């Protein structure tokens, strides 16, 4: 078992009728296997981002624990968890996340440069950029890119350190069909190499592009139901 | 480390205006700190130099000195004056009760001397009784001043051939005195025999009014008095003023206190100004760093997503702060050095106060303070604003749209 969530839930402060908090994800258990593919779907505001942020170590659950390789990631110190995330979890956040002072290549290499293991990573970055057709943008600064280009850059950035798990929040939302296909192909490769991939999406069609079994988590008002395909 | 410095440099390069504006702010802060401290210390140096040089408790001058360069003017600002007391007045002063030491000085203003663009005040002292000039000369010169020798103040330029001409005769410069920051630095000193010789030649060369009624051999311009222990300086001063007509006795303390009162006032104003600028720019710096960091919430969140710890995020901003602060301070110090070279003496003259620039060590200490204080403020400001942002969880920061 690569990742196990035990009884996690998350409340946000929000003034309601009887309470001053709002439960975005209700208490749930989850297990993610090595080399598995998990799709998270549900309506907007149902709690998908909240759920995966808890799994990636970016948002502390109100209750419960998240164990990666048996280790409680929220029990780690800030520095340990940061280094752990850098090494093991590739994250493609929702929204645009390019650093404007850096070029596309520098953005992609940053997770590697950060801990001084950028050796041989440039070749890998170029190869992935080619696969997603942004190889010509290598030296362009991030603030000069379109939304779709930034998204592809963020996806490659999440893969640069060959993490054991990739968590992508609506990675194909602003991509055309050809780019979507190329991205799904990359995810497919990762999964076949033993990486666990979690994709948040409400476009079921893109999942059919994957050549691996997909477990779908349906999120409905913070309640998570597992549907195997 | 390489990651932080690299990213910090790239951030500055991509946002040069932001960095420049911050550096200018730091420059103002640095400059205010440096120049404020520098001027205050120089004024205090000037005062202590003045105190040390005066050496006497009471100074007596003829009434005719009023308006013609009193001792105050001569000593503090280097204004020249020729005035003389007759022998019997001097004897009366010497006979006052409570006097421990007494010595006479003879003032003579040179006409145009070969060395000096302006007229200089020549002060003659009596080597047998002097307790004011000789200790000072002793600081730079350990020989004796023989007849025909002169000693020049720190601001008098040393002639190439080592002699200065006064009234047709050349005099050998035996030594140059240490700077006091007062008018004394612009004067020339010599013993009584020599100055009387000069005065005789002056009298022969020019028909000066001052010499008409004066017997050069027996008269003097100022009498310096040290009061015996157990006697009140004020009382002795009053005693002279009451019993000797045509002279004015002034206690040195009252001369100094008029200066030091002025100094306290000026230092207070400069100190308050410096403190004001310092508080203001520190506050602006804090606010600016907070503002800049706020713009960067999303950037910090992204760094965290890809695996930067809070420490690493802080070290990126700290690096930026250090680079910006150091360049601002460097510009300020450069400016301060340039200004102080071009206007060093003028500040003292402007305030008409004794003014003595600090020595190199003090200069270095003030300089480091003016660099370190803004640097600490900048780093602290960036630390505080990063802490304020990173206390939010990355998952929450990511939601904000920037
Ligand atoms: N910081 C927050 N404070 C209060 N409520 C929040 C906050 N973040 C998210 N929510 C609420 O939690 C619910 C789930 O949000 P989210 O996880 O972003 O859903 P999804 O990703 O499925 O669109 C939404 O109703 C949203 O309004
Ligand atoms: Mg979402």
PDB file of N, CA, C and O in Angstrom, chain A residues 32-97:
ATOM      1  N   UNK A  32      -4.496   3.962  -1.784  1.00  0.00           N
ATOM      2  CA  UNK A  32      -3.961   4.111  -3.139  1.00  0.00           C
ATOM      3  C   UNK A  32      -2.797   3.146  -3.290  1.00  0.00           C
ATOM      4  O   UNK A  32      -1.855   3.180  -2.495  1.00  0.00           O
ATOM      5  N   UNK A  33      -2.876   2.318  -4.321  1.00  0.00           N
ATOM      6  CA  UNK A  33      -1.823   1.328  -4.561  1.00  0.00           C
ATOM      7  C   UNK A  33      -0.731   1.914  -5.450  1.00  0.00           C
ATOM      8  O   UNK A  33      -0.997   2.788  -6.272  1.00  0.00           O
ATOM      9  N   UNK A  34       0.447   1.361  -5.328  1.00  0.00           N
ATOM     10  CA  UNK A  34       1.549   1.665  -6.226  1.00  0.00           C
ATOM     11  C   UNK A  34       1.114   1.336  -7.670  1.00  0.00           C
ATOM     12  O   UNK A  34       0.472   0.314  -7.909  1.00  0.00           O
ATOM     13  N   UNK A  35       1.421   2.211  -8.626  1.00  0.00           N
ATOM     14  CA  UNK A  35       1.101   1.947 -10.023  1.00  0.00           C
ATOM     15  C   UNK A  35      -0.382   1.933 -10.349  1.00  0.00           C
ATOM     16  O   UNK A  35      -0.782   1.406 -11.383  1.00  0.00           O
ATOM     17  N   UNK A  36      -1.201   2.524  -9.501  1.00  0.00           N
ATOM     18  CA  UNK A  36      -2.640   2.540  -9.761  1.00  0.00           C
ATOM     19  C   UNK A  36      -3.054   3.875 -10.350  1.00  0.00           C
ATOM     20  O   UNK A  36      -2.314   4.855 -10.289  1.00  0.00           O
ATOM     21  N   UNK A  37      -4.250   3.880 -10.928  1.00  0.00           N
ATOM     22  CA  UNK A  37      -4.775   5.148 -11.426  1.00  0.00           C
ATOM     23  C   UNK A  37      -6.115   5.415 -10.768  1.00  0.00           C
ATOM     24  O   UNK A  37      -6.993   4.552 -10.745  1.00  0.00           O
ATOM     25  N   UNK A  38      -6.251   6.633 -10.209  1.00  0.00           N
ATOM     26  CA  UNK A  38      -7.482   6.986  -9.529  1.00  0.00           C
ATOM     27  C   UNK A  38      -8.029   8.267 -10.141  1.00  0.00           C
ATOM     28  O   UNK A  38      -7.286   9.242 -10.292  1.00  0.00           O
ATOM     29  N   UNK A  39      -9.295   8.231 -10.517  1.00  0.00           N
ATOM     30  CA  UNK A  39      -9.928   9.452 -11.006  1.00  0.00           C
ATOM     31  C   UNK A  39     -10.834   9.983  -9.911  1.00  0.00           C
ATOM     32  O   UNK A  39     -11.505   9.210  -9.232  1.00  0.00           O
ATOM     33  N   UNK A  40     -10.812  11.307  -9.718  1.00  0.00           N
ATOM     34  CA  UNK A  40     -11.707  11.912  -8.733  1.00  0.00           C
ATOM     35  C   UNK A  40     -12.670  12.795  -9.509  1.00  0.00           C
ATOM     36  O   UNK A  40     -12.253  13.704 -10.220  1.00  0.00           O
ATOM     37  N   UNK A  41     -13.965  12.473  -9.412  1.00  0.00           N
ATOM     38  CA  UNK A  41     -14.916  13.292 -10.156  1.00  0.00           C
ATOM     39  C   UNK A  41     -16.020  13.775  -9.235  1.00  0.00           C
ATOM     40  O   UNK A  41     -16.161  13.321  -8.107  1.00  0.00           O
ATOM     41  N   UNK A  42     -16.767  14.725  -9.701  1.00  0.00           N
ATOM     42  CA  UNK A  42     -17.833  15.286  -8.885  1.00  0.00           C
ATOM     43  C   UNK A  42     -18.091  16.706  -9.327  1.00  0.00           C
ATOM     44  O   UNK A  42     -17.284  17.305 -10.038  1.00  0.00           O
ATOM     45  N   UNK A  43     -19.231  17.244  -8.862  1.00  0.00           N
ATOM     46  CA  UNK A  43     -19.592  18.589  -9.295  1.00  0.00           C
ATOM     47  C   UNK A  43     -18.674  19.629  -8.668  1.00  0.00           C
ATOM     48  O   UNK A  43     -17.989  19.371  -7.688  1.00  0.00           O
ATOM     49  N   UNK A  44     -18.685  20.762  -9.254  1.00  0.00           N
ATOM     50  CA  UNK A  44     -17.864  21.846  -8.730  1.00  0.00           C
ATOM     51  C   UNK A  44     -18.309  22.172  -7.303  1.00  0.00           C
ATOM     52  O   UNK A  44     -19.505  22.253  -7.029  1.00  0.00           O
ATOM     53  N   UNK A  45     -17.357  22.318  -6.412  1.00  0.00           N
ATOM     54  CA  UNK A  45     -17.667  22.632  -5.015  1.00  0.00           C
ATOM     55  C   UNK A  45     -17.987  21.412  -4.173  1.00  0.00           C
ATOM     56  O   UNK A  45     -18.356  21.534  -3.010  1.00  0.00           O
ATOM     57  N   UNK A  46     -17.828  20.214  -4.757  1.00  0.00           N
ATOM     58  CA  UNK A  46     -18.188  19.011  -4.006  1.00  0.00           C
ATOM     59  C   UNK A  46     -17.096  18.610  -3.015  1.00  0.00           C
ATOM     60  O   UNK A  46     -17.355  17.842  -2.091  1.00  0.00           O
ATOM     61  N   UNK A  47     -15.854  19.118  -3.189  1.00  0.00           N
ATOM     62  CA  UNK A  47     -14.796  18.809  -2.227  1.00  0.00           C
ATOM     63  C   UNK A  47     -13.607  18.082  -2.820  1.00  0.00           C
ATOM     64  O   UNK A  47     -12.767  17.559  -2.080  1.00  0.00           O
ATOM     65  N   UNK A  48     -13.497  18.049  -4.155  1.00  0.00           N
ATOM     66  CA  UNK A  48     -12.414  17.314  -4.805  1.00  0.00           C
ATOM     67  C   UNK A  48     -11.034  17.901  -4.460  1.00  0.00           C
ATOM     68  O   UNK A  48     -10.127  17.177  -4.052  1.00  0.00           O
ATOM     69  N   UNK A  49     -10.905  19.209  -4.626  1.00  0.00           N
ATOM     70  CA  UNK A  49      -9.609  19.840  -4.362  1.00  0.00           C
ATOM     71  C   UNK A  49      -9.222  19.686  -2.890  1.00  0.00           C
ATOM     72  O   UNK A  49      -8.071  19.391  -2.551  1.00  0.00           O
ATOM     73  N   UNK A  50     -10.202  19.865  -2.027  1.00  0.00           N
ATOM     74  CA  UNK A  50      -9.948  19.693  -0.590  1.00  0.00           C
ATOM     75  C   UNK A  50      -9.411  18.291  -0.311  1.00  0.00           C
ATOM     76  O   UNK A  50      -8.425  18.115   0.408  1.00  0.00           O
ATOM     77  N   UNK A  51     -10.036  17.295  -0.910  1.00  0.00           N
ATOM     78  CA  UNK A  51      -9.620  15.905  -0.689  1.00  0.00           C
ATOM     79  C   UNK A  51      -8.175  15.674  -1.140  1.00  0.00           C
ATOM     80  O   UNK A  51      -7.336  15.187  -0.372  1.00  0.00           O
ATOM     81  N   UNK A  52      -7.876  16.048  -2.378  1.00  0.00           N
ATOM     82  CA  UNK A  52      -6.527  15.717  -2.873  1.00  0.00           C
ATOM     83  C   UNK A  52      -5.440  16.576  -2.223  1.00  0.00           C
ATOM     84  O   UNK A  52      -4.314  16.139  -2.056  1.00  0.00           O
ATOM     85  N   UNK A  53      -5.792  17.808  -1.803  1.00  0.00           N
ATOM     86  CA  UNK A  53      -4.800  18.607  -1.077  1.00  0.00           C
ATOM     87  C   UNK A  53      -4.423  17.944   0.245  1.00  0.00           C
ATOM     88  O   UNK A  53      -3.279  18.011   0.679  1.00  0.00           O
ATOM     89  N   UNK A  54      -5.419  17.284   0.856  1.00  0.00           N
ATOM     90  CA  UNK A  54      -5.101  16.555   2.088  1.00  0.00           C
ATOM     91  C   UNK A  54      -4.170  15.387   1.778  1.00  0.00           C
ATOM     92  O   UNK A  54      -3.244  15.102   2.532  1.00  0.00           O
ATOM     93  N   UNK A  55      -4.401  14.718   0.649  1.00  0.00           N
ATOM     94  CA  UNK A  55      -3.576  13.559   0.297  1.00  0.00           C
ATOM     95  C   UNK A  55      -2.144  13.973  -0.076  1.00  0.00           C
ATOM     96  O   UNK A  55      -1.196  13.220   0.149  1.00  0.00           O
ATOM     97  N   UNK A  56      -1.986  15.186  -0.617  1.00  0.00           N
ATOM     98  CA  UNK A  56      -0.646  15.587  -1.079  1.00  0.00           C
ATOM     99  C   UNK A  56       0.149  16.315   0.000  1.00  0.00           C
ATOM    100  O   UNK A  56       1.283  16.718  -0.246  1.00  0.00           O
ATOM    101  N   UNK A  57      -0.433  16.489   1.174  1.00  0.00           N
ATOM    102  CA  UNK A  57       0.327  17.105   2.265  1.00  0.00           C
ATOM    103  C   UNK A  57       0.244  18.616   2.295  1.00  0.00           C
ATOM    104  O   UNK A  57       1.020  19.271   2.989  1.00  0.00           O
ATOM    105  N   UNK A  58      -0.690  19.192   1.531  1.00  0.00           N
ATOM    106  CA  UNK A  58      -0.792  20.648   1.490  1.00  0.00           C
ATOM    107  C   UNK A  58      -1.873  21.201   2.416  1.00  0.00           C
ATOM    108  O   UNK A  58      -1.969  22.404   2.618  1.00  0.00           O
ATOM    109  N   UNK A  59      -2.709  20.316   2.956  1.00  0.00           N
ATOM    110  CA  UNK A  59      -3.839  20.777   3.763  1.00  0.00           C
ATOM    111  C   UNK A  59      -4.074  19.768   4.887  1.00  0.00           C
ATOM    112  O   UNK A  59      -4.357  18.593   4.617  1.00  0.00           O
ATOM    113  N   UNK A  60      -3.925  20.232   6.119  1.00  0.00           N
ATOM    114  CA  UNK A  60      -4.055  19.317   7.256  1.00  0.00           C
ATOM    115  C   UNK A  60      -5.508  18.900   7.441  1.00  0.00           C
ATOM    116  O   UNK A  60      -6.395  19.762   7.493  1.00  0.00           O
ATOM    117  N   UNK A  61      -5.773  17.586   7.524  1.00  0.00           N
ATOM    118  CA  UNK A  61      -7.139  17.149   7.777  1.00  0.00           C
ATOM    119  C   UNK A  61      -7.575  17.590   9.178  1.00  0.00           C
ATOM    120  O   UNK A  61      -6.750  17.667  10.079  1.00  0.00           O
ATOM    121  N   UNK A  62      -8.862  17.918   9.294  1.00  0.00           N
ATOM    122  CA  UNK A  62      -9.371  18.274  10.615  1.00  0.00           C
ATOM    123  C   UNK A  62      -9.310  17.063  11.545  1.00  0.00           C
ATOM    124  O   UNK A  62      -8.995  17.177  12.721  1.00  0.00           O
ATOM    125  N   UNK A  63      -9.589  15.918  10.981  1.00  0.00           N
ATOM    126  CA  UNK A  63      -9.485  14.666  11.726  1.00  0.00           C
ATOM    127  C   UNK A  63      -8.796  13.640  10.842  1.00  0.00           C
ATOM    128  O   UNK A  63      -8.845  13.738   9.618  1.00  0.00           O
ATOM    129  N   UNK A  64      -8.190  12.638  11.449  1.00  0.00           N
ATOM    130  CA  UNK A  64      -7.631  11.534  10.685  1.00  0.00           C
ATOM    131  C   UNK A  64      -6.165  11.732  10.341  1.00  0.00           C
ATOM    132  O   UNK A  64      -5.571  12.758  10.649  1.00  0.00           O
ATOM    133  N   UNK A  65      -5.607  10.672   9.688  1.00  0.00           N
ATOM    134  CA  UNK A  65      -4.183  10.702   9.347  1.00  0.00           C
ATOM    135  C   UNK A  65      -4.007  10.327   7.886  1.00  0.00           C
ATOM    136  O   UNK A  65      -4.823   9.626   7.311  1.00  0.00           O
ATOM    137  N   UNK A  66      -2.925  10.792   7.287  1.00  0.00           N
ATOM    138  CA  UNK A  66      -2.570  10.368   5.937  1.00  0.00           C
ATOM    139  C   UNK A  66      -1.199   9.699   6.032  1.00  0.00           C
ATOM    140  O   UNK A  66      -0.233  10.323   6.475  1.00  0.00           O
ATOM    141  N   UNK A  67      -1.153   8.402   5.656  1.00  0.00           N
ATOM    142  CA  UNK A  67       0.100   7.662   5.758  1.00  0.00           C
ATOM    143  C   UNK A  67       0.642   7.396   4.368  1.00  0.00           C
ATOM    144  O   UNK A  67      -0.058   6.858   3.514  1.00  0.00           O
ATOM    145  N   UNK A  68       1.885   7.814   4.136  1.00  0.00           N
ATOM    146  CA  UNK A  68       2.552   7.527   2.874  1.00  0.00           C
ATOM    147  C   UNK A  68       3.649   6.532   3.211  1.00  0.00           C
ATOM    148  O   UNK A  68       4.517   6.840   4.029  1.00  0.00           O
ATOM    149  N   UNK A  69       3.589   5.335   2.624  1.00  0.00           N
ATOM    150  CA  UNK A  69       4.564   4.303   2.989  1.00  0.00           C
ATOM    151  C   UNK A  69       4.539   4.029   4.489  1.00  0.00           C
ATOM    152  O   UNK A  69       5.568   3.749   5.097  1.00  0.00           O
ATOM    153  N   UNK A  70       3.369   4.173   5.082  1.00  0.00           N
ATOM    154  CA  UNK A  70       3.246   3.929   6.517  1.00  0.00           C
ATOM    155  C   UNK A  70       3.651   5.107   7.390  1.00  0.00           C
ATOM    156  O   UNK A  70       3.511   5.058   8.606  1.00  0.00           O
ATOM    157  N   UNK A  71       4.131   6.205   6.782  1.00  0.00           N
ATOM    158  CA  UNK A  71       4.553   7.363   7.577  1.00  0.00           C
ATOM    159  C   UNK A  71       3.488   8.440   7.563  1.00  0.00           C
ATOM    160  O   UNK A  71       2.998   8.830   6.497  1.00  0.00           O
ATOM    161  N   UNK A  72       3.158   8.950   8.758  1.00  0.00           N
ATOM    162  CA  UNK A  72       2.146   9.998   8.893  1.00  0.00           C
ATOM    163  C   UNK A  72       2.733  11.324   8.400  1.00  0.00           C
ATOM    164  O   UNK A  72       3.581  11.922   9.059  1.00  0.00           O
ATOM    165  N   UNK A  73       2.299  11.790   7.216  1.00  0.00           N
ATOM    166  CA  UNK A  73       2.957  12.971   6.645  1.00  0.00           C
ATOM    167  C   UNK A  73       2.671  14.243   7.441  1.00  0.00           C
ATOM    168  O   UNK A  73       3.475  15.171   7.423  1.00  0.00           O
ATOM    169  N   UNK A  74       1.560  14.287   8.166  1.00  0.00           N
ATOM    170  CA  UNK A  74       1.266  15.503   8.934  1.00  0.00           C
ATOM    171  C   UNK A  74       1.938  15.501  10.302  1.00  0.00           C
ATOM    172  O   UNK A  74       1.855  16.480  11.038  1.00  0.00           O
ATOM    173  N   UNK A  75       2.607  14.373  10.649  1.00  0.00           N
ATOM    174  CA  UNK A  75       3.373  14.352  11.901  1.00  0.00           C
ATOM    175  C   UNK A  75       4.799  14.838  11.664  1.00  0.00           C
ATOM    176  O   UNK A  75       5.547  15.072  12.599  1.00  0.00           O
ATOM    177  N   UNK A  76       5.161  14.995  10.357  1.00  0.00           N
ATOM    178  CA  UNK A  76       6.532  15.431  10.053  1.00  0.00           C
ATOM    179  C   UNK A  76       6.685  16.919  10.303  1.00  0.00           C
ATOM    180  O   UNK A  76       5.715  17.668  10.283  1.00  0.00           O
ATOM    181  N   UNK A  77       7.945  17.349  10.515  1.00  0.00           N
ATOM    182  CA  UNK A  77       8.222  18.786  10.624  1.00  0.00           C
ATOM    183  C   UNK A  77       8.042  19.408   9.238  1.00  0.00           C
ATOM    184  O   UNK A  77       8.033  18.709   8.234  1.00  0.00           O
ATOM    185  N   UNK A  78       7.933  20.721   9.223  1.00  0.00           N
ATOM    186  CA  UNK A  78       7.724  21.420   7.953  1.00  0.00           C
ATOM    187  C   UNK A  78       8.830  21.093   6.945  1.00  0.00           C
ATOM    188  O   UNK A  78       8.546  20.780   5.789  1.00  0.00           O
ATOM    189  N   UNK A  79      10.090  21.139   7.409  1.00  0.00           N
ATOM    190  CA  UNK A  79      11.199  20.887   6.483  1.00  0.00           C
ATOM    191  C   UNK A  79      11.198  19.453   5.982  1.00  0.00           C
ATOM    192  O   UNK A  79      11.417  19.206   4.788  1.00  0.00           O
ATOM    193  N   UNK A  80      10.933  18.501   6.880  1.00  0.00           N
ATOM    194  CA  UNK A  80      10.915  17.092   6.476  1.00  0.00           C
ATOM    195  C   UNK A  80       9.795  16.835   5.476  1.00  0.00           C
ATOM    196  O   UNK A  80       9.994  16.171   4.456  1.00  0.00           O
ATOM    197  N   UNK A  81       8.620  17.392   5.766  1.00  0.00           N
ATOM    198  CA  UNK A  81       7.487  17.168   4.875  1.00  0.00           C
ATOM    199  C   UNK A  81       7.743  17.799   3.505  1.00  0.00           C
ATOM    200  O   UNK A  81       7.415  17.208   2.463  1.00  0.00           O
ATOM    201  N   UNK A  82       8.364  18.989   3.505  1.00  0.00           N
ATOM    202  CA  UNK A  82       8.652  19.661   2.231  1.00  0.00           C
ATOM    203  C   UNK A  82       9.600  18.811   1.385  1.00  0.00           C
ATOM    204  O   UNK A  82       9.341  18.563   0.199  1.00  0.00           O
ATOM    205  N   UNK A  83      10.672  18.319   2.009  1.00  0.00           N
ATOM    206  CA  UNK A  83      11.640  17.503   1.278  1.00  0.00           C
ATOM    207  C   UNK A  83      10.996  16.187   0.833  1.00  0.00           C
ATOM    208  O   UNK A  83      11.244  15.700  -0.279  1.00  0.00           O
ATOM    209  N   UNK A  84      10.149  15.644   1.677  1.00  0.00           N
ATOM    210  CA  UNK A  84       9.439  14.405   1.372  1.00  0.00           C
ATOM    211  C   UNK A  84       8.526  14.590   0.160  1.00  0.00           C
ATOM    212  O   UNK A  84       8.500  13.776  -0.768  1.00  0.00           O
ATOM    213  N   UNK A  85       7.815  15.702   0.153  1.00  0.00           N
ATOM    214  CA  UNK A  85       6.919  16.011  -0.960  1.00  0.00           C
ATOM    215  C   UNK A  85       7.716  16.198  -2.245  1.00  0.00           C
ATOM    216  O   UNK A  85       7.348  15.701  -3.305  1.00  0.00           O
ATOM    217  N   UNK A  86       8.834  16.907  -2.126  1.00  0.00           N
ATOM    218  CA  UNK A  86       9.679  17.148  -3.283  1.00  0.00           C
ATOM    219  C   UNK A  86      10.122  15.838  -3.935  1.00  0.00           C
ATOM    220  O   UNK A  86      10.173  15.708  -5.151  1.00  0.00           O
ATOM    221  N   UNK A  87      10.430  14.868  -3.084  1.00  0.00           N
ATOM    222  CA  UNK A  87      10.988  13.607  -3.577  1.00  0.00           C
ATOM    223  C   UNK A  87       9.901  12.659  -4.081  1.00  0.00           C
ATOM    224  O   UNK A  87      10.068  11.969  -5.070  1.00  0.00           O
ATOM    225  N   UNK A  88       8.745  12.609  -3.369  1.00  0.00           N
ATOM    226  CA  UNK A  88       7.779  11.535  -3.601  1.00  0.00           C
ATOM    227  C   UNK A  88       6.478  11.923  -4.291  1.00  0.00           C
ATOM    228  O   UNK A  88       5.820  11.063  -4.861  1.00  0.00           O
ATOM    229  N   UNK A  89       6.085  13.182  -4.186  1.00  0.00           N
ATOM    230  CA  UNK A  89       4.759  13.537  -4.694  1.00  0.00           C
ATOM    231  C   UNK A  89       4.855  14.673  -5.708  1.00  0.00           C
ATOM    232  O   UNK A  89       5.320  15.765  -5.392  1.00  0.00           O
ATOM    233  N   UNK A  90       4.437  14.402  -6.941  1.00  0.00           N
ATOM    234  CA  UNK A  90       4.376  15.447  -7.952  1.00  0.00           C
ATOM    235  C   UNK A  90       2.977  16.026  -7.960  1.00  0.00           C
ATOM    236  O   UNK A  90       1.999  15.294  -8.071  1.00  0.00           O
ATOM    237  N   UNK A  91       2.889  17.344  -7.826  1.00  0.00           N
ATOM    238  CA  UNK A  91       1.571  17.969  -7.715  1.00  0.00           C
ATOM    239  C   UNK A  91       1.331  18.938  -8.872  1.00  0.00           C
ATOM    240  O   UNK A  91       2.175  19.780  -9.174  1.00  0.00           O
ATOM    241  N   UNK A  92       0.186  18.781  -9.520  1.00  0.00           N
ATOM    242  CA  UNK A  92      -0.245  19.762 -10.519  1.00  0.00           C
ATOM    243  C   UNK A  92      -1.447  20.467  -9.919  1.00  0.00           C
ATOM    244  O   UNK A  92      -2.544  19.928  -9.929  1.00  0.00           O
ATOM    245  N   UNK A  93      -1.247  21.676  -9.367  1.00  0.00           N
ATOM    246  CA  UNK A  93      -2.368  22.330  -8.694  1.00  0.00           C
ATOM    247  C   UNK A  93      -3.381  22.880  -9.686  1.00  0.00           C
ATOM    248  O   UNK A  93      -3.077  23.052 -10.869  1.00  0.00           O
ATOM    249  N   UNK A  94      -4.569  23.160  -9.134  1.00  0.00           N
ATOM    250  CA  UNK A  94      -5.589  23.847  -9.912  1.00  0.00           C
ATOM    251  C   UNK A  94      -5.104  25.281 -10.149  1.00  0.00           C
ATOM    252  O   UNK A  94      -4.354  25.816  -9.349  1.00  0.00           O
ATOM    253  N   UNK A  95      -5.472  25.889 -11.248  1.00  0.00           N
ATOM    254  CA  UNK A  95      -5.058  27.270 -11.500  1.00  0.00           C
ATOM    255  C   UNK A  95      -3.666  27.351 -12.088  1.00  0.00           C
ATOM    256  O   UNK A  95      -3.029  26.333 -12.354  1.00  0.00           O
ATOM    257  N   UNK A  96      -3.198  28.582 -12.284  1.00  0.00           N
ATOM    258  CA  UNK A  96      -1.890  28.791 -12.917  1.00  0.00           C
ATOM    259  C   UNK A  96      -0.800  28.934 -11.871  1.00  0.00           C
ATOM    260  O   UNK A  96      -0.928  29.704 -10.933  1.00  0.00           O
ATOM    261  N   UNK A  97       0.280  28.199 -12.044  1.00  0.00           N
ATOM    262  CA  UNK A  97       1.301  28.162 -11.003  1.00  0.00           C
ATOM    263  C   UNK A  97       2.722  28.293 -11.537  1.00  0.00           C
ATOM    264  O   UNK A  97       3.653  27.756 -10.962  1.00  0.00           O
TER     265      UNK A  97
END
